[in-house]
Amino acid sequence: MKIVVCVKAIPDPEIAASIFRVDEAAKRMVPLPGTRSVMSPFDEQALELALRIRDALGEGSITLLTLGAETTRSIVKHGLSLGADDALMLVDPVFDDGDSYTTARALAAAIQRMGGVDLILTGRQAADGDCGVVGCGIAELLGLPAVTFAMDIVVTDGMLVIERALGEGSEIIEAPMPAVVTVSHEVGKVRYASLRETMKAARKPVTAWSAEQLGLDASELGTRGARRVLERLYVPVNDVQCEYMVGETPEELAGNLVERLHAARLI
Amino acid sequence: MKNASNLFVVAEVVDGHPVGLCHEMLGLARALADRSGGTVHAGVLGSGLGGAGEDLIAHGADTVRVIDAPIFAQYQADAWLPDLHAMIGQVRPDAVMIGHTPLGADLAPRLAFRLGTNVATGCNHVRVEGGKLLLTRPCYGGKAEEVVSMLSSPALFTVKPKCFQPCPKQDNRGGELVRMDSILDPASVRTKVREVRRDASDGARLESARIVVAGGGGMKGVRGFELAGRLADALGGAVGASRVACDLGWCPPSRQVGLSGKTVAPELYIAIGISGAAQHVAGCANAKTIVAINTDPDAPIFRYSKYGIVGDCHQLMPALIDKIEALRK
Ligand SMILES: Cc1cc2nc3c(=O)[nH]c(=O)nc-3n(C[C@H](O)[C@H](O)[C@H](O)COP(=O)(O)OP(=O)(O)OC[C@H]3O[C@@H](n4cnc5c(N)ncnc54)[C@H](O)[C@@H]3O)c2cc1C
Ligand SMILES: Nc1ncnc2c1ncn2[C@@H]1O[C@H](COP(=O)(O)O)[C@@H](O)[C@H]1O
């Protein structure tokens, strides 16, 4: 079974809001000095599901697929040390400043070129833009079924049995292969890199393709192919003033809060 | 995409009734259409739809296309797409809006790519300026917001819950109800829903509760949530949680508030032992009043809170329950 996991390098999503900055003129986030890109957390969970499938089947290959600048190499290394078999990087300046549409297009073209792929996994959304579009986009472009928000996947008799997280529980969905599945955090804990895989990682094949090698025209990619225009990027202002309750004991503090809330007719 | 006079709202129905978010979307669509003299269209697929079409008209739709067929009993993108695609072809809207729910987040990107366009997901603000439809959406886990526009038509976007005012219901509002037959070839549906597992814990009430008591890592375990539950009961509210608390199994996942959980907008949100990470606040920022209880005076949650207590929640929760019960007497 051949699995492709789409992974994106993003700025650490857990940095505190108090130190988060954007350059409004350039419409970009300002990277914090000394920080590195990380693999988007849901993509890490997608990779975890791929590894669990391979463990359960006792066979199969896992290819990491990423579109981005050369800086994405660190997340590729990370993915290989977690157990992926090889990686394909799409690196070309013409990919720059695209949107979900152009990204899905390039990834779909790469998957088609690879050939023989049974399962394509993506994160439910990349934790920088929080769009949640590329996975389903790949499915539509390749004419494949898609299942979103997977928390578990079991492969039986050449079929995918997917548990999909819903707001109020989950549903069990059957899908044929090939298919695209987007993965949610309900997958649970992801594994750590093992020493064995980390040692092997340096020797695992990493290929890079340009737009031309993908057979795509520059007009379909990056800024030129994008359908979405970024008009503004900013940090919203938040002007709530907190009134801290005073009191010597928990009872006094609680009493003061209840009094405030009662006076404000909130309770 | 140059204007937004003709709008198409994809309605989501649960047990034959349009969900609350449909009414919020119709409120937004109405406001946009009324400014430009345009039309609000809605489309709904389902099985046993009853008065869903009439309900959408009463809430602001001018025309509603309804397909009521057993195959639509359970949502699946493969089944929904052909008929929606056809409806959009008939209506030729400038913009299509879909609720940002597990259904909408699954459907919208598929529909967008089928139409050859992109989609802006989770929009919390929409306006027309200089003939351009401007879509505002949170990004970077809620730490930033972006405003985007679309070059391709129709412009698709999904709408975050609790961000737009519904129109008041008008039972005598005029509108056209078109009942249609499905064009779906059932053989084209490649996926199959084998089973639906409902969470026992009635998380739906969380989204409509007037008061939410939410617990996080500071709850320290299930015991903390028992206290939070008692506090919520005393207040007549519902219990919510941070992702950390859900991931640790202290609380069912249906209680998770935030970017990858539920969006709530109660009158009162009491965040207890929750640090206030952007991804959590993304789900409760529209609460009228936030109260924070945290041992760390520098916890980010205080920056969003009107009232705060710096202290240990395990001592404060019993004290709060006592005071509230005393108040009730
Ligand atoms: C892509 C992505 C999506 C995410 N989606 C969500 C989401 O939907 N919802 C969500 O909640 N998170 C989400 N997160 C996680 C989020 O970034 C935070 O990690 C999480 O919200 C932290 O939860 P917490 O504040 O409960 O826990 P912690 O960070 O562990 O904080 C615990 C807090 O409790 C306080 N505390 C400790 N002991 C006590 C005590 N005795 N009394 C009072 N206070 C005490 C501490 O001071 C601290 O502030 C997401 C993250 C990512 C990257
Ligand atoms: N540049 C990229 N390279 C590889 N995968 C990507 C890229 N952008 C998005 N993806 C995949 O698509 C998912 C959804 O992304 P998005 O639609 O941008 O939120 C991500 O979780 C990744 O799995």
mmCIF file of N, CA, C and O in Angstrom, chain B residues 6-13 18 26 39-46 49-50 52-54 56-57 61-69 72 80 82-93 175-182:
data_model
loop_
_atom_site.group_PDB
_atom_site.id
_atom_site.type_symbol
_atom_site.label_atom_id
_atom_site.label_comp_id
_atom_site.label_asym_id
_atom_site.label_seq_id
_atom_site.Cartn_x
_atom_site.Cartn_y
_atom_site.Cartn_z
ATOM 1 N N ASN B 6 -26.566 38.821 -5.723
ATOM 2 C CA ASN B 6 -27.251 37.539 -5.675
ATOM 3 C C ASN B 6 -26.473 36.567 -4.831
ATOM 4 O O ASN B 6 -25.326 36.254 -5.124
ATOM 5 N N LEU B 7 -27.141 36.124 -3.767
ATOM 6 C CA LEU B 7 -26.436 35.261 -2.831
ATOM 7 C C LEU B 7 -27.123 33.924 -2.747
ATOM 8 O O LEU B 7 -28.344 33.833 -2.871
ATOM 9 N N PHE B 8 -26.328 32.905 -2.547
ATOM 10 C CA PHE B 8 -26.878 31.557 -2.404
ATOM 11 C C PHE B 8 -26.421 30.996 -1.067
ATOM 12 O O PHE B 8 -25.223 30.912 -0.792
ATOM 13 N N VAL B 9 -27.382 30.643 -0.228
ATOM 14 C CA VAL B 9 -27.078 30.101 1.093
ATOM 15 C C VAL B 9 -27.355 28.602 1.080
ATOM 16 O O VAL B 9 -28.460 28.174 0.751
ATOM 17 N N VAL B 10 -26.334 27.811 1.414
ATOM 18 C CA VAL B 10 -26.542 26.371 1.524
ATOM 19 C C VAL B 10 -27.006 26.095 2.950
ATOM 20 O O VAL B 10 -26.288 26.369 3.911
ATOM 21 N N ALA B 11 -28.229 25.598 3.073
ATOM 22 C CA ALA B 11 -28.804 25.405 4.409
ATOM 23 C C ALA B 11 -28.525 23.998 4.920
ATOM 24 O O ALA B 11 -28.557 23.032 4.160
ATOM 25 N N GLU B 12 -28.238 23.916 6.197
ATOM 26 C CA GLU B 12 -28.004 22.623 6.849
ATOM 27 C C GLU B 12 -29.171 22.334 7.784
ATOM 28 O O GLU B 12 -29.590 23.210 8.547
ATOM 29 N N VAL B 13 -29.670 21.124 7.689
ATOM 30 C CA VAL B 13 -30.874 20.779 8.427
ATOM 31 C C VAL B 13 -30.585 19.622 9.378
ATOM 32 O O VAL B 13 -29.926 18.660 9.006
ATOM 33 N N PRO B 18 -33.800 23.728 9.945
ATOM 34 C CA PRO B 18 -32.547 24.416 9.648
ATOM 35 C C PRO B 18 -31.820 24.761 10.950
ATOM 36 O O PRO B 18 -32.449 25.195 11.909
ATOM 37 N N LEU B 26 -28.627 33.796 6.731
ATOM 38 C CA LEU B 26 -29.687 34.522 6.013
ATOM 39 C C LEU B 26 -29.711 35.987 6.453
ATOM 40 O O LEU B 26 -29.965 36.882 5.640
ATOM 41 N N THR B 39 -30.979 39.448 -4.546
ATOM 42 C CA THR B 39 -31.854 38.347 -4.146
ATOM 43 C C THR B 39 -31.100 37.358 -3.267
ATOM 44 O O THR B 39 -29.925 37.078 -3.514
ATOM 45 N N VAL B 40 -31.826 36.835 -2.280
ATOM 46 C CA VAL B 40 -31.247 35.796 -1.427
ATOM 47 C C VAL B 40 -31.868 34.449 -1.800
ATOM 48 O O VAL B 40 -33.068 34.250 -1.656
ATOM 49 N N HIS B 41 -31.023 33.560 -2.305
ATOM 50 C CA HIS B 41 -31.464 32.211 -2.634
ATOM 51 C C HIS B 41 -30.957 31.258 -1.568
ATOM 52 O O HIS B 41 -29.905 31.488 -0.979
ATOM 53 N N ALA B 42 -31.712 30.193 -1.354
ATOM 54 C CA ALA B 42 -31.215 29.154 -0.456
ATOM 55 C C ALA B 42 -31.449 27.810 -1.107
ATOM 56 O O ALA B 42 -32.348 27.656 -1.934
ATOM 57 N N GLY B 43 -30.623 26.859 -0.744
ATOM 58 C CA GLY B 43 -30.781 25.497 -1.238
ATOM 59 C C GLY B 43 -30.683 24.548 -0.067
ATOM 60 O O GLY B 43 -29.872 24.758 0.837
ATOM 61 N N VAL B 44 -31.530 23.532 -0.055
ATOM 62 C CA VAL B 44 -31.474 22.581 1.049
ATOM 63 C C VAL B 44 -31.718 21.163 0.549
ATOM 64 O O VAL B 44 -32.629 20.916 -0.234
ATOM 65 N N LEU B 45 -30.851 20.258 0.980
ATOM 66 C CA LEU B 45 -30.996 18.848 0.658
ATOM 67 C C LEU B 45 -31.213 18.090 1.961
ATOM 68 O O LEU B 45 -30.593 18.417 2.971
ATOM 69 N N GLY B 46 -32.079 17.091 1.924
ATOM 70 C CA GLY B 46 -32.303 16.303 3.130
ATOM 71 C C GLY B 46 -33.403 15.303 2.906
ATOM 72 O O GLY B 46 -33.929 15.164 1.797
ATOM 73 N N LEU B 49 -37.899 16.758 5.165
ATOM 74 C CA LEU B 49 -37.572 18.160 5.430
ATOM 75 C C LEU B 49 -38.725 18.964 6.015
ATOM 76 O O LEU B 49 -38.516 20.059 6.518
ATOM 77 N N GLY B 50 -39.941 18.434 5.939
ATOM 78 C CA GLY B 50 -41.073 19.125 6.564
ATOM 79 C C GLY B 50 -41.147 20.578 6.135
ATOM 80 O O GLY B 50 -41.137 20.895 4.945
ATOM 81 N N ALA B 52 -38.925 22.960 6.395
ATOM 82 C CA ALA B 52 -37.615 23.626 6.376
ATOM 83 C C ALA B 52 -37.593 24.775 5.364
ATOM 84 O O ALA B 52 -37.063 25.855 5.643
ATOM 85 N N GLY B 53 -38.180 24.551 4.173
ATOM 86 C CA GLY B 53 -38.184 25.585 3.136
ATOM 87 C C GLY B 53 -38.924 26.824 3.601
ATOM 88 O O GLY B 53 -38.447 27.959 3.450
ATOM 89 N N GLU B 54 -40.099 26.610 4.189
ATOM 90 C CA GLU B 54 -40.908 27.738 4.691
ATOM 91 C C GLU B 54 -40.142 28.488 5.777
ATOM 92 O O GLU B 54 -40.165 29.718 5.839
ATOM 93 N N LEU B 56 -36.943 28.823 6.062
ATOM 94 C CA LEU B 56 -35.873 29.635 5.472
ATOM 95 C C LEU B 56 -36.444 30.918 4.870
ATOM 96 O O LEU B 56 -35.828 31.982 4.944
ATOM 97 N N ILE B 57 -37.630 30.817 4.269
ATOM 98 C CA ILE B 57 -38.278 32.008 3.716
ATOM 99 C C ILE B 57 -38.642 32.970 4.853
ATOM 100 O O ILE B 57 -38.373 34.175 4.782
ATOM 101 N N ALA B 61 -35.036 34.257 3.202
ATOM 102 C CA ALA B 61 -34.732 33.805 1.834
ATOM 103 C C ALA B 61 -35.839 34.250 0.880
ATOM 104 O O ALA B 61 -37.014 34.276 1.247
ATOM 105 N N ASP B 62 -35.455 34.623 -0.361
ATOM 106 C CA ASP B 62 -36.459 34.978 -1.376
ATOM 107 C C ASP B 62 -36.895 33.749 -2.161
ATOM 108 O O ASP B 62 -38.053 33.619 -2.521
ATOM 109 N N THR B 63 -35.935 32.899 -2.483
ATOM 110 C CA THR B 63 -36.294 31.645 -3.138
ATOM 111 C C THR B 63 -35.579 30.508 -2.418
ATOM 112 O O THR B 63 -34.447 30.674 -1.959
ATOM 113 N N VAL B 64 -36.253 29.389 -2.315
ATOM 114 C CA VAL B 64 -35.627 28.228 -1.688
ATOM 115 C C VAL B 64 -35.800 27.030 -2.610
ATOM 116 O O VAL B 64 -36.908 26.721 -3.038
ATOM 117 N N ARG B 65 -34.705 26.388 -2.918
ATOM 118 C CA ARG B 65 -34.751 25.147 -3.687
ATOM 119 C C ARG B 65 -34.616 23.990 -2.716
ATOM 120 O O ARG B 65 -33.669 23.969 -1.925
ATOM 121 N N VAL B 66 -35.561 23.077 -2.781
ATOM 122 C CA VAL B 66 -35.602 21.978 -1.829
ATOM 123 C C VAL B 66 -35.568 20.651 -2.568
ATOM 124 O O VAL B 66 -36.328 20.460 -3.519
ATOM 125 N N ILE B 67 -34.685 19.783 -2.141
ATOM 126 C CA ILE B 67 -34.748 18.403 -2.632
ATOM 127 C C ILE B 67 -34.865 17.492 -1.422
ATOM 128 O O ILE B 67 -33.987 17.466 -0.560
ATOM 129 N N ASP B 68 -35.996 16.801 -1.356
ATOM 130 C CA ASP B 68 -36.294 15.922 -0.225
ATOM 131 C C ASP B 68 -36.249 14.495 -0.745
ATOM 132 O O ASP B 68 -37.116 14.092 -1.521
ATOM 133 N N ALA B 69 -35.216 13.748 -0.386
ATOM 134 C CA ALA B 69 -35.089 12.376 -0.891
ATOM 135 C C ALA B 69 -34.352 11.532 0.138
ATOM 136 O O ALA B 69 -33.458 12.026 0.823
ATOM 137 N N PHE B 72 -30.602 11.552 0.897
ATOM 138 C CA PHE B 72 -29.993 12.669 1.614
ATOM 139 C C PHE B 72 -30.208 12.601 3.131
ATOM 140 O O PHE B 72 -30.027 13.582 3.841
ATOM 141 N N TRP B 80 -24.113 15.224 -2.011
ATOM 142 C CA TRP B 80 -24.577 16.619 -2.005
ATOM 143 C C TRP B 80 -24.110 17.407 -3.245
ATOM 144 O O TRP B 80 -24.826 18.274 -3.745
ATOM 145 N N PRO B 82 -23.461 16.998 -6.675
ATOM 146 C CA PRO B 82 -24.062 17.193 -8.006
ATOM 147 C C PRO B 82 -25.292 18.106 -7.989
ATOM 148 O O PRO B 82 -25.413 19.001 -8.834
ATOM 149 N N ASP B 83 -26.193 17.914 -7.019
ATOM 150 C CA ASP B 83 -27.399 18.741 -6.999
ATOM 151 C C ASP B 83 -27.089 20.192 -6.620
ATOM 152 O O ASP B 83 -27.674 21.116 -7.177
ATOM 153 N N LEU B 84 -26.167 20.374 -5.664
ATOM 154 C CA LEU B 84 -25.816 21.755 -5.300
ATOM 155 C C LEU B 84 -25.170 22.473 -6.468
ATOM 156 O O LEU B 84 -25.430 23.642 -6.746
ATOM 157 N N HIS B 85 -24.293 21.737 -7.147
ATOM 158 C CA HIS B 85 -23.621 22.291 -8.320
ATOM 159 C C HIS B 85 -24.662 22.726 -9.351
ATOM 160 O O HIS B 85 -24.576 23.816 -9.929
ATOM 161 N N ALA B 86 -25.672 21.894 -9.549
ATOM 162 C CA ALA B 86 -26.732 22.214 -10.518
ATOM 163 C C ALA B 86 -27.541 23.421 -10.059
ATOM 164 O O ALA B 86 -27.857 24.318 -10.856
ATOM 165 N N MET B 87 -27.881 23.475 -8.758
ATOM 166 C CA MET B 87 -28.645 24.624 -8.253
ATOM 167 C C MET B 87 -27.868 25.921 -8.469
ATOM 168 O O MET B 87 -28.434 26.940 -8.877
ATOM 169 N N ILE B 88 -26.575 25.875 -8.200
ATOM 170 C CA ILE B 88 -25.755 27.081 -8.358
ATOM 171 C C ILE B 88 -25.694 27.482 -9.835
ATOM 172 O O ILE B 88 -25.709 28.663 -10.170
ATOM 173 N N GLY B 89 -25.685 26.468 -10.711
ATOM 174 C CA GLY B 89 -25.723 26.750 -12.145
ATOM 175 C C GLY B 89 -27.005 27.461 -12.562
ATOM 176 O O GLY B 89 -26.997 28.332 -13.434
ATOM 177 N N GLN B 90 -28.113 27.134 -11.892
ATOM 178 C CA GLN B 90 -29.397 27.785 -12.228
ATOM 179 C C GLN B 90 -29.453 29.206 -11.691
ATOM 180 O O GLN B 90 -29.913 30.127 -12.355
ATOM 181 N N VAL B 91 -28.987 29.367 -10.456
ATOM 182 C CA VAL B 91 -29.124 30.654 -9.762
ATOM 183 C C VAL B 91 -28.055 31.659 -10.210
ATOM 184 O O VAL B 91 -28.286 32.862 -10.186
ATOM 185 N N ARG B 92 -26.900 31.163 -10.592
ATOM 186 C CA ARG B 92 -25.743 31.994 -10.951
ATOM 187 C C ARG B 92 -25.479 33.092 -9.911
ATOM 188 O O ARG B 92 -25.496 34.283 -10.209
ATOM 189 N N PRO B 93 -25.236 32.697 -8.675
ATOM 190 C CA PRO B 93 -25.030 33.700 -7.623
ATOM 191 C C PRO B 93 -23.657 34.355 -7.730
ATOM 192 O O PRO B 93 -22.751 33.801 -8.349
ATOM 193 N N GLY B 175 -42.172 34.381 -0.521
ATOM 194 C CA GLY B 175 -40.974 33.782 -1.099
ATOM 195 C C GLY B 175 -41.379 32.629 -1.980
ATOM 196 O O GLY B 175 -42.516 32.157 -1.917
ATOM 197 N N GLU B 176 -40.460 32.212 -2.804
ATOM 198 C CA GLU B 176 -40.773 31.152 -3.748
ATOM 199 C C GLU B 176 -40.128 29.852 -3.296
ATOM 200 O O GLU B 176 -38.917 29.804 -3.040
ATOM 201 N N LEU B 177 -40.951 28.829 -3.180
ATOM 202 C CA LEU B 177 -40.434 27.529 -2.770
ATOM 203 C C LEU B 177 -40.442 26.598 -3.981
ATOM 204 O O LEU B 177 -41.490 26.336 -4.553
ATOM 205 N N VAL B 178 -39.261 26.142 -4.374
ATOM 206 C CA VAL B 178 -39.169 25.273 -5.545
ATOM 207 C C VAL B 178 -38.783 23.871 -5.098
ATOM 208 O O VAL B 178 -37.688 23.673 -4.562
ATOM 209 N N ARG B 179 -39.697 22.932 -5.260
ATOM 210 C CA ARG B 179 -39.359 21.551 -4.911
ATOM 211 C C ARG B 179 -38.810 20.876 -6.150
ATOM 212 O O ARG B 179 -39.425 20.894 -7.200
ATOM 213 N N MET B 180 -37.627 20.319 -6.025
ATOM 214 C CA MET B 180 -36.959 19.776 -7.197
ATOM 215 C C MET B 180 -36.699 18.282 -7.038
ATOM 216 O O MET B 180 -36.684 17.762 -5.934
ATOM 217 N N ASP B 181 -36.454 17.637 -8.188
ATOM 218 C CA ASP B 181 -36.028 16.242 -8.151
ATOM 219 C C ASP B 181 -34.509 16.200 -8.201
ATOM 220 O O ASP B 181 -33.885 17.057 -8.816
ATOM 221 N N SER B 182 -33.969 15.185 -7.589
ATOM 222 C CA SER B 182 -32.518 15.048 -7.560
ATOM 223 C C SER B 182 -32.000 14.547 -8.903
ATOM 224 O O SER B 182 -32.629 13.717 -9.545
#
